[in-house]
Coordinates of C-alpha atoms and ligand atoms in Angstrom, one line a residue:
M1 CA -0.1 0.1 0.0
F2 CA 1.3 3.2 -1.0
D3 CA 0.5 6.7 0.7
L4 CA 0.3 8.4 -2.8
L5 CA 0.4 7.1 -6.2
I6 CA 0.8 9.1 -9.3
R7 CA -0.4 7.4 -12.5
N8 CA 0.7 8.0 -16.0
A9 CA 3.3 10.3 -15.8
T10 CA 6.0 11.5 -18.4
L11 CA 9.5 12.1 -17.0
P12 CA 12.0 14.6 -18.1
D13 CA 14.1 11.9 -19.6
G14 CA 11.4 10.9 -22.3
R15 CA 9.9 7.7 -20.5
T16 CA 6.4 7.8 -20.6
G17 CA 3.3 5.9 -19.0
L18 CA 5.1 5.5 -15.6
D19 CA 3.5 5.2 -12.3
I20 CA 5.2 6.8 -9.4
G21 CA 4.6 5.1 -5.9
I22 CA 5.3 6.8 -2.8
T23 CA 5.7 5.6 0.8
G24 CA 6.9 7.3 3.8
G25 CA 8.0 10.7 1.9
R26 CA 10.3 8.6 -0.4
I27 CA 9.8 7.2 -4.0
A28 CA 9.1 3.6 -3.5
A29 CA 8.5 2.5 -7.1
V30 CA 8.7 3.9 -10.7
E31 CA 7.3 1.5 -13.3
A32 CA 4.4 1.1 -15.5
G33 CA 1.0 -0.4 -14.6
I34 CA 1.5 -0.6 -10.6
T35 CA -1.6 -2.5 -9.1
T36 CA -0.7 -1.8 -5.4
E37 CA -3.4 0.1 -3.7
A38 CA -2.6 3.7 -2.7
G39 CA -4.2 6.1 0.1
E40 CA -4.4 8.9 -2.7
V41 CA -4.0 8.7 -6.5
I42 CA -3.1 11.5 -8.8
D43 CA -3.8 11.0 -12.7
A44 CA -1.0 12.8 -14.4
A45 CA -2.7 12.1 -17.8
G46 CA 0.6 11.6 -19.6
L47 CA 1.6 15.4 -18.6
L48 CA 5.3 15.9 -17.2
V49 CA 6.5 15.1 -13.5
T50 CA 9.7 16.6 -13.0
P51 CA 11.8 16.6 -9.9
P52 CA 11.5 20.1 -8.1
F53 CA 13.2 23.4 -9.5
V54 CA 16.1 24.4 -8.0
D55 CA 17.6 28.0 -7.8
P56 CA 21.2 28.0 -7.0
H57 CA 21.8 31.8 -7.0
F58 CA 19.4 34.2 -5.2
H59 CA 19.4 37.0 -2.6
M60 CA 16.5 36.2 -0.2
D61 CA 17.7 39.3 2.2
A62 CA 17.0 41.4 -0.6
T63 CA 14.1 40.0 -2.3
L64 CA 10.5 41.8 -2.3
S65 CA 12.3 45.2 -1.3
L66 CA 11.7 46.9 -4.3
G67 CA 11.1 50.7 -4.2
L68 CA 13.0 50.8 -0.4
P69 CA 14.2 53.6 0.1
R70 CA 13.8 54.4 -3.5
M71 CA 13.8 53.1 -7.2
N72 CA 17.1 52.3 -9.2
V73 CA 16.8 55.1 -11.7
S74 CA 19.6 54.0 -13.9
G75 CA 18.9 50.3 -13.6
T76 CA 22.8 49.5 -13.2
L77 CA 24.4 47.0 -11.0
L78 CA 26.3 49.8 -9.3
E79 CA 23.4 52.0 -8.5
G80 CA 21.6 48.6 -7.2
I81 CA 24.7 48.2 -4.9
A82 CA 24.6 51.8 -3.8
L83 CA 20.7 51.6 -3.2
W84 CA 21.2 48.5 -1.2
G85 CA 23.8 50.4 1.1
E86 CA 21.3 53.0 1.7
L87 CA 18.5 50.3 2.8
R88 CA 20.8 48.1 4.8
P89 CA 21.1 50.2 7.9
T90 CA 17.5 50.3 8.2
L91 CA 16.7 46.7 7.8
T92 CA 15.3 44.7 10.9
R93 CA 15.2 41.2 11.5
E94 CA 11.4 40.9 11.5
A95 CA 11.1 42.5 8.1
L96 CA 13.7 40.4 6.6
V97 CA 12.1 37.3 8.0
E98 CA 8.5 38.3 6.6
R99 CA 9.8 39.3 3.1
A100 CA 12.0 36.1 2.8
V101 CA 9.1 33.6 4.1
R102 CA 6.7 35.5 2.0
Y103 CA 9.0 35.0 -1.1
C104 CA 9.2 31.2 -0.1
D105 CA 5.6 30.8 -0.4
L106 CA 5.8 32.2 -4.1
A107 CA 8.6 29.8 -4.8
V108 CA 6.8 26.7 -3.5
S109 CA 3.7 27.6 -5.6
K110 CA 6.0 27.6 -8.6
G111 CA 7.6 24.0 -7.7
L112 CA 10.9 25.5 -6.5
M113 CA 11.8 23.9 -3.5
A114 CA 15.6 24.6 -3.1
V115 CA 17.4 27.9 -3.1
R116 CA 21.0 28.8 -2.3
S117 CA 20.7 32.4 -1.1
H118 CA 23.9 34.9 -0.8
V119 CA 23.6 37.1 2.5
D120 CA 25.1 40.2 2.8
V121 CA 27.6 40.4 5.6
S122 CA 29.0 43.8 5.1
D123 CA 26.8 45.1 7.9
P124 CA 28.6 44.3 11.0
R125 CA 25.4 43.8 13.0
L126 CA 24.9 40.6 10.8
V127 CA 21.0 41.2 11.3
T128 CA 20.6 39.7 7.5
V129 CA 22.4 36.4 8.8
E130 CA 20.3 36.3 11.9
A131 CA 17.3 36.7 9.9
L132 CA 18.0 34.2 7.1
L133 CA 19.3 31.7 9.7
E134 CA 15.7 31.8 11.1
V135 CA 14.2 31.7 7.8
R136 CA 16.1 28.5 6.9
E137 CA 14.6 27.0 10.1
I138 CA 11.0 28.2 9.3
V139 CA 10.8 27.0 5.8
A140 CA 12.7 23.6 6.2
P141 CA 9.8 21.3 6.1
Y142 CA 8.9 22.7 2.5
L143 CA 12.2 24.3 0.9
D144 CA 16.0 23.6 1.2
L145 CA 17.8 26.7 1.7
Q146 CA 21.6 27.0 1.7
L147 CA 23.2 30.4 2.6
V148 CA 26.5 31.8 1.4
A149 CA 28.3 34.4 3.4
F150 CA 28.6 37.1 0.8
P151 CA 31.0 40.3 1.3
Q152 CA 28.9 42.6 -1.1
D153 CA 31.1 45.4 -0.2
G154 CA 34.2 43.5 -1.1
F155 CA 36.3 41.3 1.3
Y156 CA 39.3 43.6 1.3
R157 CA 37.7 46.7 0.2
C158 CA 35.3 46.8 3.3
A159 CA 37.4 46.9 6.5
E160 CA 34.8 44.8 8.5
A161 CA 34.2 42.1 6.0
E162 CA 36.8 39.6 6.9
A163 CA 35.7 39.6 10.5
A164 CA 32.2 39.4 9.7
L165 CA 32.3 36.9 7.2
T166 CA 34.1 34.8 9.6
R167 CA 31.4 35.4 12.2
A168 CA 28.8 34.5 9.8
L169 CA 30.3 31.2 9.2
D170 CA 30.5 30.7 12.9
M171 CA 26.9 31.4 13.2
G172 CA 25.9 28.5 11.0
V173 CA 26.2 30.1 7.2
E174 CA 27.6 27.1 5.4
I175 CA 29.0 28.4 2.1
V176 CA 32.0 30.7 1.7
G177 CA 31.1 33.7 -0.9
G178 CA 33.4 36.5 -2.5
I179 CA 33.2 39.4 -5.2
P180 CA 36.7 39.5 -6.5
H181 CA 35.9 42.1 -9.4
F182 CA 34.4 44.6 -6.9
E183 CA 37.8 44.7 -4.8
R184 CA 39.8 47.6 -5.4
T185 CA 42.2 46.2 -7.7
M186 CA 42.6 42.9 -9.9
E187 CA 45.6 42.0 -7.5
E188 CA 43.4 42.2 -4.5
G189 CA 40.8 40.4 -6.1
A190 CA 42.9 37.5 -7.0
R191 CA 44.1 37.6 -3.3
S192 CA 40.6 37.6 -2.2
V193 CA 40.0 34.4 -4.2
A194 CA 42.9 32.7 -2.6
A195 CA 42.1 33.7 1.1
L196 CA 38.6 32.7 0.7
C197 CA 39.4 29.4 -0.7
R198 CA 41.8 28.8 2.0
L199 CA 39.1 29.5 4.5
A200 CA 36.5 27.1 2.8
A201 CA 39.0 24.4 2.7
E202 CA 40.2 24.8 6.4
R203 CA 36.7 24.6 7.5
G204 CA 35.4 21.9 5.0
L205 CA 33.0 24.2 3.3
R206 CA 32.0 24.8 -0.4
V207 CA 32.5 27.9 -2.3
D208 CA 30.3 30.1 -4.4
M209 CA 31.7 33.6 -5.5
H210 CA 30.2 36.3 -7.5
C211 CA 32.9 36.0 -10.1
D212 CA 33.7 38.4 -13.0
E213 CA 30.2 40.0 -13.0
T214 CA 31.4 42.6 -15.6
D215 CA 32.0 43.2 -19.2
D216 CA 35.8 43.7 -18.9
P217 CA 37.5 40.9 -20.8
L218 CA 40.4 41.4 -18.4
S219 CA 38.2 40.3 -15.6
R220 CA 39.8 36.7 -15.3
H221 CA 39.3 35.8 -11.3
I222 CA 37.7 32.6 -12.6
E223 CA 41.2 31.5 -13.6
T224 CA 42.3 32.0 -10.0
L225 CA 39.2 30.4 -8.8
A226 CA 39.8 27.2 -10.7
A227 CA 43.6 27.3 -9.8
E228 CA 42.9 27.6 -5.9
T229 CA 40.3 24.8 -6.3
V230 CA 42.8 22.6 -7.4
R231 CA 45.3 23.7 -5.0
H232 CA 43.2 23.1 -2.2
G233 CA 41.6 19.7 -3.4
L234 CA 38.0 21.6 -3.5
Q235 CA 37.1 19.8 -6.6
G236 CA 33.4 19.7 -7.3
R237 CA 32.6 22.0 -4.5
V238 CA 33.4 25.3 -6.1
A239 CA 30.8 27.6 -8.1
G240 CA 31.7 30.8 -10.2
S241 CA 28.3 32.9 -10.3
H242 CA 27.8 35.1 -13.3
L243 CA 31.2 35.0 -15.2
T244 CA 29.7 37.7 -17.6
S245 CA 33.0 38.7 -18.6
M246 CA 33.7 35.4 -20.5
H247 CA 31.3 36.8 -22.9
S248 CA 33.7 39.4 -23.9
M249 CA 37.1 37.4 -23.5
D250 CA 39.4 36.7 -26.3
N251 CA 38.3 33.3 -27.9
Y252 CA 42.0 31.9 -27.6
Y253 CA 42.2 32.5 -23.9
V254 CA 38.9 31.0 -23.4
S255 CA 40.0 28.0 -25.2
K256 CA 42.4 27.5 -22.4
L257 CA 40.1 28.6 -19.7
L258 CA 37.2 26.2 -20.0
P259 CA 39.4 23.0 -19.8
L260 CA 40.8 24.6 -16.7
M261 CA 37.4 24.9 -15.2
A262 CA 36.7 21.5 -16.1
E263 CA 39.6 20.0 -14.7
A264 CA 38.8 21.7 -11.4
E265 CA 35.3 20.6 -11.4
V266 CA 34.2 24.3 -10.9
A267 CA 30.6 24.8 -11.7
A268 CA 29.1 27.8 -13.5
I269 CA 26.0 29.5 -12.4
P270 CA 24.7 32.3 -14.9
N271 CA 21.8 34.4 -14.1
P272 CA 20.3 34.9 -17.5
L273 CA 17.5 37.5 -16.6
I274 CA 19.9 39.6 -14.6
N275 CA 22.8 39.3 -16.8
M276 CA 20.8 40.4 -19.9
M277 CA 19.2 43.1 -17.9
L278 CA 22.6 44.3 -16.3
Q279 CA 25.4 43.8 -18.6
G280 CA 26.3 45.7 -21.7
R281 CA 25.4 49.0 -19.9
H282 CA 28.5 50.9 -21.4
D283 CA 27.9 49.6 -24.8
T284 CA 26.0 52.0 -27.7
Y285 CA 25.5 49.6 -30.5
P286 CA 26.3 46.6 -31.1
K287 CA 25.3 46.1 -27.5
R288 CA 26.7 42.8 -25.9
R289 CA 24.5 40.2 -24.2
G290 CA 26.6 39.9 -21.4
L291 CA 25.7 36.1 -20.7
T292 CA 28.7 33.8 -20.1
R293 CA 29.6 31.0 -22.7
I294 CA 26.7 28.6 -21.8
P295 CA 27.0 26.4 -25.0
E296 CA 30.7 26.0 -24.6
M297 CA 30.5 25.2 -21.0
L298 CA 28.0 22.4 -21.7
A299 CA 30.1 21.0 -24.4
T300 CA 33.2 21.1 -22.1
G301 CA 31.3 19.1 -19.6
I302 CA 31.2 21.9 -16.9
T303 CA 28.2 21.8 -14.6
V304 CA 25.7 24.8 -15.3
G305 CA 22.9 25.6 -13.2
F306 CA 20.8 28.7 -13.7
G307 CA 19.8 31.2 -10.9
Q308 CA 17.4 33.9 -10.6
D309 CA 19.5 36.1 -8.6
C310 CA 16.9 38.7 -7.9
V311 CA 13.2 39.2 -7.4
L312 CA 11.7 42.9 -7.0
D313 CA 14.6 44.1 -5.4
P314 CA 17.3 47.2 -5.9
W315 CA 18.9 45.2 -9.0
Y316 CA 15.8 43.9 -10.8
S317 CA 12.0 45.0 -10.8
M318 CA 11.0 41.7 -12.4
G319 CA 11.1 38.4 -11.4
T320 CA 8.3 35.7 -10.8
G321 CA 10.0 32.8 -9.0
D322 CA 9.8 30.8 -11.9
L323 CA 12.9 29.0 -13.0
L324 CA 11.4 28.4 -16.5
D325 CA 11.4 32.1 -17.2
V326 CA 15.0 32.0 -16.6
A327 CA 15.4 28.8 -19.0
H328 CA 13.1 30.6 -21.5
M329 CA 15.4 33.8 -21.3
A330 CA 18.7 31.5 -21.5
L331 CA 17.3 29.7 -24.7
H332 CA 16.7 32.9 -26.6
A333 CA 20.1 34.6 -25.5
T334 CA 22.1 31.5 -26.3
Q335 CA 20.3 30.5 -29.4
L336 CA 20.4 26.9 -27.8
G337 CA 17.0 25.9 -29.6
S338 CA 17.1 22.4 -30.8
G339 CA 15.4 19.6 -28.9
A340 CA 18.6 18.3 -27.5
D341 CA 19.5 21.7 -26.5
K342 CA 15.9 22.2 -24.8
R343 CA 16.7 19.1 -22.6
A344 CA 19.9 20.6 -21.5
L345 CA 18.6 23.9 -20.5
F346 CA 15.8 22.0 -18.5
D347 CA 18.6 20.1 -16.5
C348 CA 20.2 23.8 -16.1
V349 CA 17.1 24.5 -13.7
T350 CA 16.6 21.2 -12.0
V351 CA 19.3 18.2 -11.8
N352 CA 22.7 20.6 -12.7
S353 CA 21.6 22.9 -9.8
A354 CA 20.8 20.1 -7.6
K355 CA 24.2 18.8 -8.1
I356 CA 25.8 22.1 -7.6
M357 CA 24.1 22.3 -4.1
G358 CA 25.1 18.7 -3.3
L359 CA 21.1 18.0 -2.5
E360 CA 20.4 14.7 -0.9
G361 CA 17.7 12.3 -2.4
Y362 CA 17.2 14.7 -5.3
G363 CA 15.6 13.1 -8.3
L364 CA 12.8 10.8 -9.5
D365 CA 14.6 7.4 -8.7
V366 CA 13.4 4.8 -6.2
G367 CA 15.0 5.9 -2.8
C368 CA 15.0 9.6 -3.6
H369 CA 12.9 12.2 -1.6
A370 CA 9.1 12.2 -3.0
D371 CA 9.4 15.9 -4.0
M372 CA 8.1 16.5 -7.5
V373 CA 6.1 18.7 -9.7
L374 CA 3.3 17.8 -12.1
L375 CA 3.3 20.7 -15.0
Q376 CA 0.4 21.3 -17.5
A377 CA 3.0 20.5 -20.3
R378 CA 3.9 17.2 -22.2
D379 CA 7.9 17.3 -22.0
P380 CA 10.8 19.7 -20.8
A381 CA 10.8 21.5 -24.3
E382 CA 7.2 22.3 -23.9
A383 CA 7.7 23.2 -20.3
I384 CA 10.2 26.1 -21.2
R385 CA 8.1 27.3 -23.9
L386 CA 4.9 27.6 -22.1
R387 CA 6.1 28.1 -18.5
P388 CA 2.9 26.4 -17.6
N389 CA 0.9 26.0 -14.6
R390 CA 2.2 23.7 -11.5
L391 CA -0.7 21.4 -11.2
K392 CA 0.5 19.9 -8.1
V393 CA 3.7 20.6 -6.2
I394 CA 4.5 17.4 -3.8
R395 CA 6.8 17.6 -1.0
R396 CA 7.8 14.4 0.8
G397 CA 5.1 12.9 -0.7
K398 CA 2.3 15.4 0.3
V399 CA 0.7 18.0 -2.2
V400 CA 1.8 21.4 -0.7
A401 CA 0.6 23.3 -3.6
Q402 CA -1.8 23.2 -6.5
T403 CA -3.0 25.3 -9.6
A404 CA -5.9 24.7 -11.8
P405 CA -5.1 24.2 -15.3
E406 CA -4.9 27.1 -17.7
V407 CA -7.9 26.6 -20.0
S408 CA -9.6 29.4 -21.9
T409 CA -13.3 29.0 -22.9
L410 CA -13.9 30.2 -26.5
D411 CA -17.0 31.6 -28.3
L412 CA -16.1 31.5 -32.0
P413 CA -18.4 30.4 -35.0
G414 CA -17.3 26.8 -35.8
R415 CA -14.5 26.8 -33.6
P416 CA -13.9 24.4 -30.5
G417 CA -15.3 25.6 -27.0
H418 CA -12.0 25.8 -25.1
V419 CA -8.3 26.2 -25.6
D420 CA -5.7 24.3 -23.4
P421 CA -2.0 25.5 -24.2
A422 CA -0.6 22.1 -23.6
D423 CA -2.9 20.7 -26.5
Y424 CA -0.5 22.8 -29.0
A425 CA 2.4 20.6 -28.4
P426 CA 4.0 19.3 -31.4
R427 CA 3.4 15.6 -31.9
H428 CA 7.0 14.6 -33.1
A429 CA 10.1 15.3 -31.6
S430 CA 11.9 18.5 -32.6
Ligands
LIG501 FE1 23.8 37.9 -7.2

């Protein structure tokens, strides 16, 4: 007897007509034609069941603060940082917790159940850290929240940052962050990468740095990050977020850099919505896209996971909590449009990011946590195209969010009475 049985599911790998049996919050069976009884049955009707969406790069201390204390008029990264600096002294733990938990409600409704959030440690009060540690506890039953100690104002550029970052780790923040391109000089940036990797190695922690979030082709901190990863034996535990300077780098240099990243098993976390919005600001025309080299990274075997970075905050007045919006933007910006490409992009918002975060029990195999999402779409390519409703969001075998199917009624002469966007899926593989 299963607690829950999902009938007739299509999985992201293309298998169809499968039933998923769930017992005790774990997946107990994935096969066709299960006859075992179940306490509850959900008919997936051939639609896509995916493991949860995963966001490996977010700022939960800033989310939903758009307009506080004023709007970002220029729309640039640097005005966003300045604006956040104005807001930061006024932040209270209560307000931070309230906004972050409210954001998590939205995330879960979109089938997003794991988030890695950077936490600014530049204000020595560390109210942001206290608040997000509390949020991590509150949301733990329905969302896995990882925290990165992020020296937004620079590890060396801000006098208090080193002590504050160390204290944040002592308080329970589990990942070491950095921002080498924001240090005063290239040399100090490189030194910050070395120091932060050493700190992570000493404490047995993962590393995730904002790295080279600039259009400057000479911003090459990713090279140092890869080298320091190997030096400290941190392979598979380090990520470089953004890496936008790679868009503008010399091709010959990149041909050396990509294998270095692959050798060091440094993961890449592009943030396509933000990168398209914030980069290229000093260009007239042609205007660079400012997104890192995603197709070449995937071809080199580098693990790539897409983040949202921001939702309704000083840097970005958009955002929905929907990782499929991110994949949709990435598809257009990278021109990765084939059927295989779309599958690969879907992995960038699900399994790849779970691997980067080191999530235990993630996936749709027997023994995994019974965490999954039923989408109103027939396959991953259609999911990216439609960004469809999440019909059921399941956490540990329990439905924690649901949305009615999107169906429009029609009143047109000689035409059908309704339109279901999922019915427009091509009947052959693209
Ligand atoms: Fe960020």
